């Protein structure tokens, strides 16, 4: 198995059978979209792969500078285990994260994060890894006290309720 996952960008649904075969062979992937070029059928197929290959498959949405990222699209990925929302100026409807009950790895890198309580959702307490780099926010870290399964945490630029991190024995 390769030490680092293979990154594939803006893929079409027709690309997925080849990726599935490589996942079956033990390869890991990051399937990523830098713009809203995804289709409902492609996301449904990716969701099926997420259900089968779990940690071996990361789904990454990044940039989306023109339109901003609308997180309601995540409803098409209810079985995603590893999700990255990266290098974004803003993202709307992040409350949809509470609907992703299989989520175990989450990266949030959103410059202008509106929901400073985004970590409050009970399903996020089951995360094993979390990375937070929301540059211009005062994200409330107090919710991390309930994250008892967290094994890896990266916090960049946040100090509001940072003492919550000291309660995490699982790190």
mmCIF file of N, CA and C in Angstrom, residues 29-30 33 41 46 74 77 90 93 98-99 109 140 151 156 163:
data_model
loop_
_atom_site.group_PDB
_atom_site.id
_atom_site.type_symbol
_atom_site.label_atom_id
_atom_site.label_comp_id
_atom_site.label_asym_id
_atom_site.label_seq_id
_atom_site.Cartn_x
_atom_site.Cartn_y
_atom_site.Cartn_z
ATOM 1 N N UNK A 29 -7.219 6.835 -1.522
ATOM 2 C CA UNK A 29 -7.508 7.959 -2.416
ATOM 3 C C UNK A 29 -8.048 9.163 -1.673
ATOM 4 N N UNK A 30 -7.763 10.327 -2.255
ATOM 5 C CA UNK A 30 -8.448 11.571 -1.926
ATOM 6 C C UNK A 30 -9.178 11.972 -3.196
ATOM 7 N N UNK A 33 -12.783 18.004 -5.176
ATOM 8 C CA UNK A 33 -13.461 18.919 -6.089
ATOM 9 C C UNK A 33 -13.116 20.355 -5.695
ATOM 10 N N UNK A 41 -25.317 12.040 -9.233
ATOM 11 C CA UNK A 41 -25.026 10.623 -9.482
ATOM 12 C C UNK A 41 -23.578 10.279 -9.139
ATOM 13 N N UNK A 46 -19.796 7.909 -5.139
ATOM 14 C CA UNK A 46 -18.727 8.132 -4.154
ATOM 15 C C UNK A 46 -19.201 7.712 -2.770
ATOM 16 N N UNK A 74 -23.376 17.863 1.076
ATOM 17 C CA UNK A 74 -22.905 16.749 1.908
ATOM 18 C C UNK A 74 -24.014 15.767 2.238
ATOM 19 N N UNK A 77 -23.660 12.517 0.711
ATOM 20 C CA UNK A 77 -22.559 11.676 1.176
ATOM 21 C C UNK A 77 -22.786 11.247 2.631
ATOM 22 N N UNK A 90 -15.486 30.812 2.482
ATOM 23 C CA UNK A 90 -16.676 30.664 3.316
ATOM 24 C C UNK A 90 -17.427 29.406 2.920
ATOM 25 N N UNK A 93 -24.300 26.576 5.436
ATOM 26 C CA UNK A 93 -25.071 25.401 5.863
ATOM 27 C C UNK A 93 -24.220 24.300 6.486
ATOM 28 N N UNK A 98 -23.990 17.698 11.117
ATOM 29 C CA UNK A 98 -24.643 16.891 12.151
ATOM 30 C C UNK A 98 -25.374 15.676 11.583
ATOM 31 N N UNK A 99 -25.569 15.628 10.292
ATOM 32 C CA UNK A 99 -26.252 14.509 9.651
ATOM 33 C C UNK A 99 -25.286 13.409 9.203
ATOM 34 N N UNK A 109 -11.038 24.017 7.134
ATOM 35 C CA UNK A 109 -10.150 25.138 6.865
ATOM 36 C C UNK A 109 -10.953 26.159 6.072
ATOM 37 N N UNK A 140 -15.438 28.251 18.984
ATOM 38 C CA UNK A 140 -15.573 27.822 20.371
ATOM 39 C C UNK A 140 -15.061 26.393 20.515
ATOM 40 N N UNK A 151 -8.120 11.047 18.626
ATOM 41 C CA UNK A 151 -6.735 10.581 18.715
ATOM 42 C C UNK A 151 -5.740 11.577 18.137
ATOM 43 N N UNK A 156 -5.207 25.431 14.643
ATOM 44 C CA UNK A 156 -4.365 26.523 14.175
ATOM 45 C C UNK A 156 -5.120 27.840 14.323
ATOM 46 N N UNK A 163 -8.564 25.559 26.803
ATOM 47 C CA UNK A 163 -8.315 24.652 27.923
ATOM 48 C C UNK A 163 -9.084 23.336 27.785
#
